[in-house]
Amino acid sequence: MLRFLLRRALSAVPTLLVIATLAFVLLHLTPGGPFDSERVLVPQIQHSIEARFHLDEPLWRQYLRYLGDLAHGDLGPSFQYRNTSVNELIAQGLPVDVAIGGTAMLIALLLGGSIGLLAATRVGGWRDRLPMGLAMLGISVPLFVTAPLLILVFAIRLQWLPAGDWVSGSWRHLLLPSVALALPYTAYIARIVRSAAIEALASPFIRAARAKGLPSLTIVLRHALRPTLMPLVSFLGPALAGVLTGSIVIEQVFGLPGIGRFFVTGALNRDYTLVTGITVLYGALIIAMNVLVDLCYGWLDPRVRARQ
Amino acid sequence: MTEARASLLRVRALSVSYPGPQGPLRALSDVDLDLDEHECLGVIGESGCGKTQLLLALLGLCGSAARVTGSIRYRGEELLGAAPARLAALRGRRIAMVFQEPQSALNPYLRIGEQLAEGARHHLKLTRRAALGRAAELLELVQISAPAARLRLYPHELSGGMRQRVTIAMALMCEPEILLLDEPTTALDVTIQAQVLEVLRSIRARTGVATLFVSHDFGALATLASRLTVMYAGRAVEQGAIGELYAAPLHPYTSGLLRSLPRLDLPVPLRLAAIPGQPPDLAQLPAGCAFAPRCPLVHPACAERPALRMRQGDHQVACHCELPAARIGEAWS
């Protein structure tokens, strides 16, 4: 187990290096720079700014400097947010995304999981077709439609919840964005769980369990749940990494200070360090989630555990 | 065999069909059979003749798409159309089944101890501890060494023969009265087959559990069964004491099947004898005898379906032909 984790941590290093390099190169390849604007700066000021951020150095030196800082866990200073480091920006924004993303995933798992299981035990009936039709709708309708609709109904018409803004620790501010973000994931999870459960319930060992005279609930929960969770787990890993790094749509609609927004504005402003930093963070999260997924596989399936 | 005996299991006119694109697929048609206490009845037939369907129908496990008709009486109680809860109470408790492929009948995600214990915990209300204790006893009965330690293993950590012995132990957990064996040796190596048959034989000797043993292996059946039912295209075509049936088969199909077996006491032929042709499509069964298209003794009467009838003593056969066994055998050569 420990060896497995150590091996995975070591193999993550080259992956992260590639991610950081690609992000760095691609950003510097895009035309324009962080301090370009319509207002032409006095050459001296331009020079002093570039010197401060080492932009006057040859690119390979900037690259090595960046990697050196990265190795120390320092993502560098932001080019746009004065006197603020990328680490500080992420530390500000990430908790917001973790709170909303985590809540959204929890809702999606509980709701989608139970809908999927229920539908799988009633294939072809209305309790299967109705939720699956709704799930198709949930997948198809984009967030920038559902989120404003939720605001319209629950914040403006009913006035139950605030329409936006962020108050740390307030569940009322957390609820609406989480539900909005949870909707498509609930739909995905319901469909994944349904098809996985149908497949699991058709396996010969389920028939053998029925031949033992076990109650249906025991058969579903003890015999069919684990094989059902396998495809779900592989979906959840990357999905979790995705929601934790913020949804730009949700953050924009609800006016939340998450890192999704930093990522997009950073890219527009050529804020090299900010964009590279968030990219590296996202890469690291994906890698971590994949390790978690593999650990879950092992926990669920003894055959996988034996191989780990 | 007197009329006074009460059948443990009495099956009459059992039919199973599934909806198919070309009309209903008749997996099982009008099967009658009786299983007495402590008896072992063999059922033989080629793949797709309805052997497994018969066992699944007895447990009420054919699935919601299947149409099952006829009568299945367990100690006089009608099981066909019985409440699902009643069937579930009998399954695993009074009637237990061993499946053909142990690797797919065991849940790969659960320790075998848990899988062995769960039936007894549910039916006999044993505590987890007591059920695991009983599981270890049964593993010993099926000749698995170090049983207590094996309980903690997962199915993939066992060999094929050991897995099948585990599923046999699993079927015996609640001391059932009827054991259904669905080709328990087919998926195993020949040497392992012999071991598993020996385990089954000794269990029957110790517990006297009535057994319905389905197989396509005459040799395996001969080690356990006293009576045999031969099935063809979903029907029972011949029934009788196993010795009599082997020595003097009265149905041309049985005769042809036995002739196709390699014989140790005869010189090895260049080619094994085979019955020409294919079994019929279950969606388009002929109106008359299903075996007629392949039968060397076919004659006009075969256009009408023959019923199973007594020929000699307890020996029943579904054939219009009145010839003695020797003449039927000659027809094949």
PDB file of N, CA, C and O in Angstrom, chain B residues 14-15 56-61 66-74 77-88 90-91:
ATOM      1  N   LEU B  14     -44.548 -29.735 -17.043  1.00  0.00           N
ATOM      2  CA  LEU B  14     -43.838 -28.468 -16.871  1.00  0.00           C
ATOM      3  C   LEU B  14     -43.342 -27.944 -18.221  1.00  0.00           C
ATOM      4  O   LEU B  14     -42.640 -28.640 -18.940  1.00  0.00           O
ATOM      5  N   SER B  15     -43.766 -26.740 -18.546  1.00  0.00           N
ATOM      6  CA  SER B  15     -43.330 -26.115 -19.796  1.00  0.00           C
ATOM      7  C   SER B  15     -42.792 -24.728 -19.499  1.00  0.00           C
ATOM      8  O   SER B  15     -43.331 -24.023 -18.649  1.00  0.00           O
ATOM      9  N   LEU B  56     -33.914 -24.230 -13.164  1.00  0.00           N
ATOM     10  CA  LEU B  56     -34.294 -22.850 -12.839  1.00  0.00           C
ATOM     11  C   LEU B  56     -35.800 -22.751 -12.610  1.00  0.00           C
ATOM     12  O   LEU B  56     -36.253 -22.035 -11.715  1.00  0.00           O
ATOM     13  N   ALA B  57     -36.568 -23.508 -13.409  1.00  0.00           N
ATOM     14  CA  ALA B  57     -38.022 -23.475 -13.239  1.00  0.00           C
ATOM     15  C   ALA B  57     -38.412 -24.013 -11.864  1.00  0.00           C
ATOM     16  O   ALA B  57     -39.325 -23.494 -11.210  1.00  0.00           O
ATOM     17  N   LEU B  58     -37.698 -25.041 -11.406  1.00  0.00           N
ATOM     18  CA  LEU B  58     -38.012 -25.615 -10.097  1.00  0.00           C
ATOM     19  C   LEU B  58     -37.814 -24.584  -8.992  1.00  0.00           C
ATOM     20  O   LEU B  58     -38.509 -24.586  -7.981  1.00  0.00           O
ATOM     21  N   LEU B  59     -36.830 -23.685  -9.179  1.00  0.00           N
ATOM     22  CA  LEU B  59     -36.569 -22.655  -8.171  1.00  0.00           C
ATOM     23  C   LEU B  59     -37.364 -21.383  -8.432  1.00  0.00           C
ATOM     24  O   LEU B  59     -37.286 -20.429  -7.664  1.00  0.00           O
ATOM     25  N   GLY B  60     -38.100 -21.353  -9.548  1.00  0.00           N
ATOM     26  CA  GLY B  60     -38.830 -20.131  -9.898  1.00  0.00           C
ATOM     27  C   GLY B  60     -37.898 -19.012 -10.306  1.00  0.00           C
ATOM     28  O   GLY B  60     -38.142 -17.848 -10.019  1.00  0.00           O
ATOM     29  N   LEU B  61     -36.797 -19.368 -10.987  1.00  0.00           N
ATOM     30  CA  LEU B  61     -35.790 -18.356 -11.338  1.00  0.00           C
ATOM     31  C   LEU B  61     -35.657 -18.175 -12.844  1.00  0.00           C
ATOM     32  O   LEU B  61     -34.617 -17.752 -13.336  1.00  0.00           O
ATOM     33  N   ALA B  66     -40.173 -15.233 -18.865  1.00  0.00           N
ATOM     34  CA  ALA B  66     -40.527 -16.627 -19.135  1.00  0.00           C
ATOM     35  C   ALA B  66     -41.997 -16.903 -18.815  1.00  0.00           C
ATOM     36  O   ALA B  66     -42.569 -16.327 -17.895  1.00  0.00           O
ATOM     37  N   ARG B  67     -42.596 -17.815 -19.626  1.00  0.00           N
ATOM     38  CA  ARG B  67     -43.937 -18.290 -19.325  1.00  0.00           C
ATOM     39  C   ARG B  67     -43.792 -19.724 -18.850  1.00  0.00           C
ATOM     40  O   ARG B  67     -43.352 -20.597 -19.599  1.00  0.00           O
ATOM     41  N   VAL B  68     -44.103 -19.946 -17.594  1.00  0.00           N
ATOM     42  CA  VAL B  68     -43.937 -21.279 -17.009  1.00  0.00           C
ATOM     43  C   VAL B  68     -45.315 -21.841 -16.705  1.00  0.00           C
ATOM     44  O   VAL B  68     -46.109 -21.203 -16.005  1.00  0.00           O
ATOM     45  N   THR B  69     -45.620 -23.032 -17.233  1.00  0.00           N
ATOM     46  CA  THR B  69     -46.915 -23.653 -16.942  1.00  0.00           C
ATOM     47  C   THR B  69     -46.710 -25.092 -16.497  1.00  0.00           C
ATOM     48  O   THR B  69     -45.618 -25.642 -16.628  1.00  0.00           O
ATOM     49  N   GLY B  70     -47.776 -25.697 -15.983  1.00  0.00           N
ATOM     50  CA  GLY B  70     -47.704 -27.060 -15.485  1.00  0.00           C
ATOM     51  C   GLY B  70     -47.826 -27.072 -13.985  1.00  0.00           C
ATOM     52  O   GLY B  70     -48.515 -26.216 -13.406  1.00  0.00           O
ATOM     53  N   SER B  71     -47.143 -28.011 -13.364  1.00  0.00           N
ATOM     54  CA  SER B  71     -47.269 -28.145 -11.917  1.00  0.00           C
ATOM     55  C   SER B  71     -45.960 -28.614 -11.322  1.00  0.00           C
ATOM     56  O   SER B  71     -45.288 -29.495 -11.869  1.00  0.00           O
ATOM     57  N   ILE B  72     -45.545 -27.957 -10.242  1.00  0.00           N
ATOM     58  CA  ILE B  72     -44.368 -28.393  -9.490  1.00  0.00           C
ATOM     59  C   ILE B  72     -44.831 -28.547  -8.054  1.00  0.00           C
ATOM     60  O   ILE B  72     -45.186 -27.553  -7.412  1.00  0.00           O
ATOM     61  N   ARG B  73     -44.892 -29.765  -7.554  1.00  0.00           N
ATOM     62  CA  ARG B  73     -45.333 -29.960  -6.175  1.00  0.00           C
ATOM     63  C   ARG B  73     -44.174 -30.432  -5.308  1.00  0.00           C
ATOM     64  O   ARG B  73     -43.532 -31.430  -5.606  1.00  0.00           O
ATOM     65  N   TYR B  74     -43.951 -29.647  -4.251  1.00  0.00           N
ATOM     66  CA  TYR B  74     -42.937 -30.026  -3.274  1.00  0.00           C
ATOM     67  C   TYR B  74     -43.687 -30.509  -2.043  1.00  0.00           C
ATOM     68  O   TYR B  74     -44.448 -29.741  -1.445  1.00  0.00           O
ATOM     69  N   GLU B  77     -47.134 -29.467  -2.009  1.00  0.00           N
ATOM     70  CA  GLU B  77     -47.431 -28.037  -2.085  1.00  0.00           C
ATOM     71  C   GLU B  77     -47.094 -27.508  -3.479  1.00  0.00           C
ATOM     72  O   GLU B  77     -45.985 -27.697  -3.966  1.00  0.00           O
ATOM     73  N   GLU B  78     -48.070 -26.862  -4.114  1.00  0.00           N
ATOM     74  CA  GLU B  78     -47.835 -26.353  -5.462  1.00  0.00           C
ATOM     75  C   GLU B  78     -46.906 -25.136  -5.420  1.00  0.00           C
ATOM     76  O   GLU B  78     -47.180 -24.156  -4.720  1.00  0.00           O
ATOM     77  N   LEU B  79     -45.806 -25.209  -6.157  1.00  0.00           N
ATOM     78  CA  LEU B  79     -44.847 -24.101  -6.144  1.00  0.00           C
ATOM     79  C   LEU B  79     -45.072 -23.132  -7.300  1.00  0.00           C
ATOM     80  O   LEU B  79     -44.715 -21.964  -7.214  1.00  0.00           O
ATOM     81  N   LEU B  80     -45.658 -23.637  -8.375  1.00  0.00           N
ATOM     82  CA  LEU B  80     -45.886 -22.766  -9.529  1.00  0.00           C
ATOM     83  C   LEU B  80     -47.007 -21.799  -9.190  1.00  0.00           C
ATOM     84  O   LEU B  80     -48.109 -22.215  -8.847  1.00  0.00           O
ATOM     85  N   GLY B  81     -46.722 -20.523  -9.234  1.00  0.00           N
ATOM     86  CA  GLY B  81     -47.709 -19.528  -8.869  1.00  0.00           C
ATOM     87  C   GLY B  81     -47.760 -19.263  -7.374  1.00  0.00           C
ATOM     88  O   GLY B  81     -48.600 -18.499  -6.912  1.00  0.00           O
ATOM     89  N   ALA B  82     -46.856 -19.904  -6.609  1.00  0.00           N
ATOM     90  CA  ALA B  82     -46.809 -19.632  -5.167  1.00  0.00           C
ATOM     91  C   ALA B  82     -46.284 -18.217  -4.930  1.00  0.00           C
ATOM     92  O   ALA B  82     -45.655 -17.624  -5.805  1.00  0.00           O
ATOM     93  N   ALA B  83     -46.571 -17.678  -3.747  1.00  0.00           N
ATOM     94  CA  ALA B  83     -46.132 -16.319  -3.425  1.00  0.00           C
ATOM     95  C   ALA B  83     -44.605 -16.236  -3.495  1.00  0.00           C
ATOM     96  O   ALA B  83     -43.924 -17.173  -3.084  1.00  0.00           O
ATOM     97  N   PRO B  84     -44.077 -15.136  -4.021  1.00  0.00           N
ATOM     98  CA  PRO B  84     -42.616 -14.984  -4.102  1.00  0.00           C
ATOM     99  C   PRO B  84     -41.931 -15.191  -2.748  1.00  0.00           C
ATOM    100  O   PRO B  84     -40.858 -15.791  -2.679  1.00  0.00           O
ATOM    101  N   ALA B  85     -42.571 -14.741  -1.689  1.00  0.00           N
ATOM    102  CA  ALA B  85     -41.960 -14.875  -0.363  1.00  0.00           C
ATOM    103  C   ALA B  85     -41.851 -16.351   0.016  1.00  0.00           C
ATOM    104  O   ALA B  85     -40.857 -16.782   0.613  1.00  0.00           O
ATOM    105  N   ARG B  86     -42.867 -17.133  -0.356  1.00  0.00           N
ATOM    106  CA  ARG B  86     -42.835 -18.565  -0.051  1.00  0.00           C
ATOM    107  C   ARG B  86     -41.703 -19.238  -0.823  1.00  0.00           C
ATOM    108  O   ARG B  86     -40.966 -20.065  -0.280  1.00  0.00           O
ATOM    109  N   LEU B  87     -41.561 -18.880  -2.106  1.00  0.00           N
ATOM    110  CA  LEU B  87     -40.491 -19.454  -2.921  1.00  0.00           C
ATOM    111  C   LEU B  87     -39.123 -19.087  -2.357  1.00  0.00           C
ATOM    112  O   LEU B  87     -38.235 -19.929  -2.264  1.00  0.00           O
ATOM    113  N   ALA B  88     -38.990 -17.817  -1.960  1.00  0.00           N
ATOM    114  CA  ALA B  88     -37.705 -17.368  -1.413  1.00  0.00           C
ATOM    115  C   ALA B  88     -37.383 -18.126  -0.127  1.00  0.00           C
ATOM    116  O   ALA B  88     -36.230 -18.414   0.162  1.00  0.00           O
ATOM    117  N   LEU B  90     -38.160 -21.188   0.467  1.00  0.00           N
ATOM    118  CA  LEU B  90     -37.743 -22.559   0.124  1.00  0.00           C
ATOM    119  C   LEU B  90     -36.370 -22.594  -0.522  1.00  0.00           C
ATOM    120  O   LEU B  90     -35.579 -23.502  -0.291  1.00  0.00           O
ATOM    121  N   ARG B  91     -36.096 -21.568  -1.348  1.00  0.00           N
ATOM    122  CA  ARG B  91     -34.829 -21.514  -2.064  1.00  0.00           C
ATOM    123  C   ARG B  91     -33.657 -21.466  -1.108  1.00  0.00           C
ATOM    124  O   ARG B  91     -33.623 -20.643  -0.208  1.00  0.00           O
TER     125      ARG B  91
END
